[in-house]
PDB file of C-alpha atoms in Angstrom:
ATOM      1  CA  UNK A   1      78.818-116.338 149.784  1.00 97.00           C
ATOM      2  CA  UNK A   2      77.659-114.525 146.765  1.00 97.00           C
ATOM      3  CA  UNK A   3      74.050-113.510 146.216  1.00 98.00           C
ATOM      4  CA  UNK A   4      72.243-112.067 143.255  1.00 98.00           C
ATOM      5  CA  UNK A   5      69.155-110.323 144.594  1.00 98.00           C
ATOM      6  CA  UNK A   6      66.327-109.424 142.259  1.00 98.00           C
ATOM      7  CA  UNK A   7      63.305-107.379 143.274  1.00 98.00           C
ATOM      8  CA  UNK A   8      60.317-109.096 141.704  1.00 98.00           C
ATOM      9  CA  UNK A   9      56.583-108.682 141.280  1.00 98.00           C
ATOM     10  CA  UNK A  10      56.427-112.445 140.792  1.00 98.00           C
ATOM     11  CA  UNK A  11      58.814-115.375 140.757  1.00 98.00           C
ATOM     12  CA  UNK A  12      58.555-119.140 140.698  1.00 98.00           C
ATOM     13  CA  UNK A  13      60.665-122.288 140.656  1.00 98.00           C
ATOM     14  CA  UNK A  14      59.635-125.388 138.734  1.00 98.00           C
ATOM     15  CA  UNK A  15      61.266-128.827 138.951  1.00 98.00           C
ATOM     16  CA  UNK A  16      60.225-131.628 136.592  1.00 97.00           C
ATOM     17  CA  UNK A  17      57.076-129.727 135.528  1.00 97.00           C
ATOM     18  CA  UNK A  18      56.012-129.194 139.167  1.00 98.00           C
ATOM     19  CA  UNK A  19      56.003-125.711 140.648  1.00 98.00           C
ATOM     20  CA  UNK A  20      57.780-125.909 144.021  1.00 98.00           C
ATOM     21  CA  UNK A  21      57.896-122.205 144.902  1.00 98.00           C
ATOM     22  CA  UNK A  22      55.956-119.102 143.945  1.00 98.00           C
ATOM     23  CA  UNK A  23      55.803-115.555 145.300  1.00 98.00           C
ATOM     24  CA  UNK A  24      54.347-112.204 144.330  1.00 96.00           C
ATOM     25  CA  UNK A  25      56.156-109.076 145.570  1.00 96.00           C
ATOM     26  CA  UNK A  26      59.527-109.726 147.142  1.00 98.00           C
ATOM     27  CA  UNK A  27      63.002-110.981 146.373  1.00 98.00           C
ATOM     28  CA  UNK A  28      64.420-113.805 144.318  1.00 98.00           C
ATOM     29  CA  UNK A  29      67.781-114.637 145.884  1.00 98.00           C
ATOM     30  CA  UNK A  30      70.286-116.718 143.930  1.00 98.00           C
ATOM     31  CA  UNK A  31      72.922-117.997 146.372  1.00 98.00           C
ATOM     32  CA  UNK A  32      76.412-119.256 145.586  1.00 97.00           C
ATOM     33  CA  UNK A  33      78.544-120.856 148.306  1.00 98.00           C
ATOM     34  CA  UNK A  34      82.319-121.374 148.535  1.00 97.00           C
ATOM     35  CA  UNK A  35      84.156-123.698 150.965  1.00 97.00           C
ATOM     36  CA  UNK A  36      85.487-120.729 152.976  1.00 96.00           C
ATOM     37  CA  UNK A  37      81.997-119.515 153.924  1.00 97.00           C
ATOM     38  CA  UNK A  38      81.201-119.486 157.630  1.00 96.00           C
ATOM     39  CA  UNK A  39      78.325-118.745 160.005  1.00 96.00           C
ATOM     40  CA  UNK A  40      79.395-115.077 160.103  1.00 96.00           C
ATOM     41  CA  UNK A  41      78.901-114.867 156.328  1.00 97.00           C
ATOM     42  CA  UNK A  42      75.390-116.289 156.678  1.00 98.00           C
ATOM     43  CA  UNK A  43      74.432-113.842 159.424  1.00 98.00           C
ATOM     44  CA  UNK A  44      75.923-110.819 157.678  1.00 98.00           C
ATOM     45  CA  UNK A  45      74.379-111.627 154.280  1.00 98.00           C
ATOM     46  CA  UNK A  46      70.938-112.408 155.665  1.00 98.00           C
ATOM     47  CA  UNK A  47      70.895-109.192 157.687  1.00 97.00           C
ATOM     48  CA  UNK A  48      72.057-107.190 154.671  1.00 97.00           C
ATOM     49  CA  UNK A  49      69.411-108.678 152.376  1.00 98.00           C
ATOM     50  CA  UNK A  50      66.379-108.307 154.655  1.00 98.00           C
ATOM     51  CA  UNK A  51      67.323-104.713 155.484  1.00 97.00           C
ATOM     52  CA  UNK A  52      68.286-103.491 151.984  1.00 97.00           C
ATOM     53  CA  UNK A  53      66.097-100.490 151.271  1.00 97.00           C
ATOM     54  CA  UNK A  54      65.175-101.374 147.682  1.00 97.00           C
ATOM     55  CA  UNK A  55      61.371-101.300 147.815  1.00 97.00           C
ATOM     56  CA  UNK A  56      59.415 -98.164 147.046  1.00 95.00           C
ATOM     57  CA  UNK A  57      57.904 -96.125 149.843  1.00 94.00           C
ATOM     58  CA  UNK A  58      54.664 -94.116 149.498  1.00 93.00           C
ATOM     59  CA  UNK A  59      56.551 -91.466 147.509  1.00 95.00           C
ATOM     60  CA  UNK A  60      57.935 -93.997 145.020  1.00 92.00           C
ATOM     61  CA  UNK A  61      61.462 -93.792 146.440  1.00 95.00           C
ATOM     62  CA  UNK A  62      63.467 -96.954 147.172  1.00 96.00           C
ATOM     63  CA  UNK A  63      63.470 -96.482 150.926  1.00 96.00           C
ATOM     64  CA  UNK A  64      61.797 -99.621 152.306  1.00 97.00           C
ATOM     65  CA  UNK A  65      63.311-103.028 153.068  1.00 97.00           C
ATOM     66  CA  UNK A  66      61.961-106.525 152.515  1.00 97.00           C
ATOM     67  CA  UNK A  67      61.418-106.700 156.262  1.00 95.00           C
ATOM     68  CA  UNK A  68      59.368-103.487 156.326  1.00 95.00           C
ATOM     69  CA  UNK A  69      57.481-104.150 153.100  1.00 94.00           C
ATOM     70  CA  UNK A  70      56.270-107.567 154.282  1.00 91.00           C
ATOM     71  CA  UNK A  71      57.519-109.023 150.992  1.00 95.00           C
ATOM     72  CA  UNK A  72      58.261-112.665 150.366  1.00 97.00           C
ATOM     73  CA  UNK A  73      61.429-114.402 149.232  1.00 98.00           C
ATOM     74  CA  UNK A  74      62.633-117.396 147.292  1.00 98.00           C
ATOM     75  CA  UNK A  75      66.195-118.659 147.805  1.00 98.00           C
ATOM     76  CA  UNK A  76      67.738-120.759 145.035  1.00 98.00           C
ATOM     77  CA  UNK A  77      71.168-122.382 145.275  1.00 96.00           C
ATOM     78  CA  UNK A  78      73.318-121.538 142.256  1.00 94.00           C
ATOM     79  CA  UNK A  79      76.899-122.779 142.138  1.00 94.00           C
ATOM     80  CA  UNK A  80      77.416-121.073 138.761  1.00 92.00           C
ATOM     81  CA  UNK A  81      77.707-117.714 140.550  1.00 93.00           C
ATOM     82  CA  UNK A  82      81.285-118.733 141.323  1.00 92.00           C
ATOM     83  CA  UNK A  83      82.189-119.494 137.720  1.00 92.00           C
ATOM     84  CA  UNK A  84      85.730-118.617 136.686  1.00 92.00           C
ATOM     85  CA  UNK A  85      85.772-117.410 133.077  1.00 93.00           C
ATOM     86  CA  UNK A  86      89.326-116.063 132.841  1.00 92.00           C
ATOM     87  CA  UNK A  87      90.750-118.950 130.848  1.00 91.00           C
ATOM     88  CA  UNK A  88      89.115-120.260 127.682  1.00 90.00           C
ATOM     89  CA  UNK A  89      85.411-120.340 126.949  1.00 94.00           C
ATOM     90  CA  UNK A  90      84.285-123.105 129.277  1.00 93.00           C
ATOM     91  CA  UNK A  91      83.636-121.796 132.800  1.00 94.00           C
ATOM     92  CA  UNK A  92      85.311-123.542 135.714  1.00 93.00           C
ATOM     93  CA  UNK A  93      83.267-124.096 138.874  1.00 94.00           C
ATOM     94  CA  UNK A  94      86.177-125.267 141.021  1.00 92.00           C
ATOM     95  CA  UNK A  95      85.618-122.395 143.500  1.00 94.00           C
ATOM     96  CA  UNK A  96      82.061-123.482 144.306  1.00 95.00           C
ATOM     97  CA  UNK A  97      81.627-125.560 147.456  1.00 96.00           C
ATOM     98  CA  UNK A  98      80.933-129.258 147.036  1.00 95.00           C
ATOM     99  CA  UNK A  99      77.499-130.494 148.210  1.00 95.00           C
ATOM    100  CA  UNK A 100      78.784-131.886 151.532  1.00 96.00           C
ATOM    101  CA  UNK A 101      79.861-128.354 152.488  1.00 96.00           C
ATOM    102  CA  UNK A 102      77.304-126.329 150.546  1.00 97.00           C
ATOM    103  CA  UNK A 103      74.081-128.071 151.585  1.00 97.00           C
ATOM    104  CA  UNK A 104      74.429-127.416 155.346  1.00 97.00           C
ATOM    105  CA  UNK A 105      75.413-123.775 154.654  1.00 98.00           C
ATOM    106  CA  UNK A 106      72.465-123.366 152.251  1.00 97.00           C
ATOM    107  CA  UNK A 107      70.088-124.775 154.875  1.00 97.00           C
ATOM    108  CA  UNK A 108      71.602-122.549 157.577  1.00 98.00           C
ATOM    109  CA  UNK A 109      71.171-119.501 155.330  1.00 98.00           C
ATOM    110  CA  UNK A 110      67.492-120.355 154.798  1.00 98.00           C
ATOM    111  CA  UNK A 111      66.990-120.711 158.567  1.00 98.00           C
ATOM    112  CA  UNK A 112      68.785-117.429 159.235  1.00 98.00           C
ATOM    113  CA  UNK A 113      66.813-115.415 156.690  1.00 98.00           C
ATOM    114  CA  UNK A 114      63.554-116.892 158.010  1.00 98.00           C
ATOM    115  CA  UNK A 115      64.590-115.862 161.515  1.00 98.00           C
ATOM    116  CA  UNK A 116      65.558-112.360 160.360  1.00 97.00           C
ATOM    117  CA  UNK A 117      62.311-111.923 158.384  1.00 97.00           C
ATOM    118  CA  UNK A 118      60.141-113.507 161.054  1.00 96.00           C
ATOM    119  CA  UNK A 119      58.411-115.785 158.561  1.00 97.00           C
ATOM    120  CA  UNK A 120      58.929-118.759 156.283  1.00 97.00           C
ATOM    121  CA  UNK A 121      60.426-118.334 152.846  1.00 97.00           C
ATOM    122  CA  UNK A 122      60.309-120.547 149.785  1.00 98.00           C
ATOM    123  CA  UNK A 123      63.204-122.327 148.123  1.00 97.00           C
ATOM    124  CA  UNK A 124      64.332-124.287 145.156  1.00 95.00           C
ATOM    125  CA  UNK A 125      65.880-127.727 145.632  1.00 95.00           C
ATOM    126  CA  UNK A 126      69.635-127.968 146.069  1.00 94.00           C
ATOM    127  CA  UNK A 127      71.262-129.635 143.075  1.00 92.00           C
ATOM    128  CA  UNK A 128      68.060-129.996 141.068  1.00 94.00           C
ATOM    129  CA  UNK A 129      67.597-128.924 137.478  1.00 96.00           C
ATOM    130  CA  UNK A 130      65.294-125.963 138.078  1.00 97.00           C
ATOM    131  CA  UNK A 131      63.434-123.563 135.866  1.00 98.00           C
ATOM    132  CA  UNK A 132      63.325-120.168 137.538  1.00 98.00           C
ATOM    133  CA  UNK A 133      60.849-117.610 136.228  1.00 98.00           C
ATOM    134  CA  UNK A 134      60.662-114.012 137.367  1.00 98.00           C
ATOM    135  CA  UNK A 135      59.302-110.615 136.554  1.00 98.00           C
ATOM    136  CA  UNK A 136      62.057-108.258 137.686  1.00 97.00           C
ATOM    137  CA  UNK A 137      60.579-105.087 139.164  1.00 96.00           C
ATOM    138  CA  UNK A 138      62.429-101.913 138.233  1.00 94.00           C
ATOM    139  CA  UNK A 139      64.560-103.698 137.156  1.00 96.00           C
ATOM    140  CA  UNK A 140      66.406-103.950 140.453  1.00 97.00           C
ATOM    141  CA  UNK A 141      69.256-106.478 140.574  1.00 98.00           C
ATOM    142  CA  UNK A 142      71.997-106.321 143.210  1.00 98.00           C
ATOM    143  CA  UNK A 143      75.043-108.527 143.688  1.00 97.00           C
ATOM    144  CA  UNK A 144      76.464-108.985 147.189  1.00 97.00           C
ATOM    145  CA  UNK A 145      79.642-110.903 148.003  1.00 97.00           C
ATOM    146  CA  UNK A 146      80.456-111.547 151.664  1.00 96.00           C
ATOM    147  CA  UNK A 147      84.150-111.591 150.753  1.00 93.00           C
ATOM    148  CA  UNK A 148      83.887-107.969 149.538  1.00 90.00           C
ATOM    149  CA  UNK A 149      82.063-106.045 152.293  1.00 82.00           C
ATOM    150  CA  UNK A 150      82.687-102.495 151.072  1.00 70.00           C
TER     151      UNK A 150
END
């Protein structure tokens, strides 16, 4: 699994002119899934995200996590995170998991992050043409790949 995590002061997802998700302070999480992803990847990534100390404390230092800041989250599936651009100018998405594999893993990730946060989160819609709007705070943008746990 690969996640692009953006600290936001606001974010929203719109599908066919209807807003389906909206948050104020929190994280916008773009999630890419490959066929090799397992339950351990879901648990590790969720734990890492909710405990990342990327929110400002009272002294203005990034020392507080999503869990401790009581922030919200939106998770959006994004197969293009696994684009291969080495050959030519048209990206290949062959590494991204097909829907029959990706959808259950996406749903399991949402359940896991809700469990780890202790509250519901918002989502986009798997496979939909979505418009994602955000106001990146900082800006803070972090990429995490479960296949590269350094």
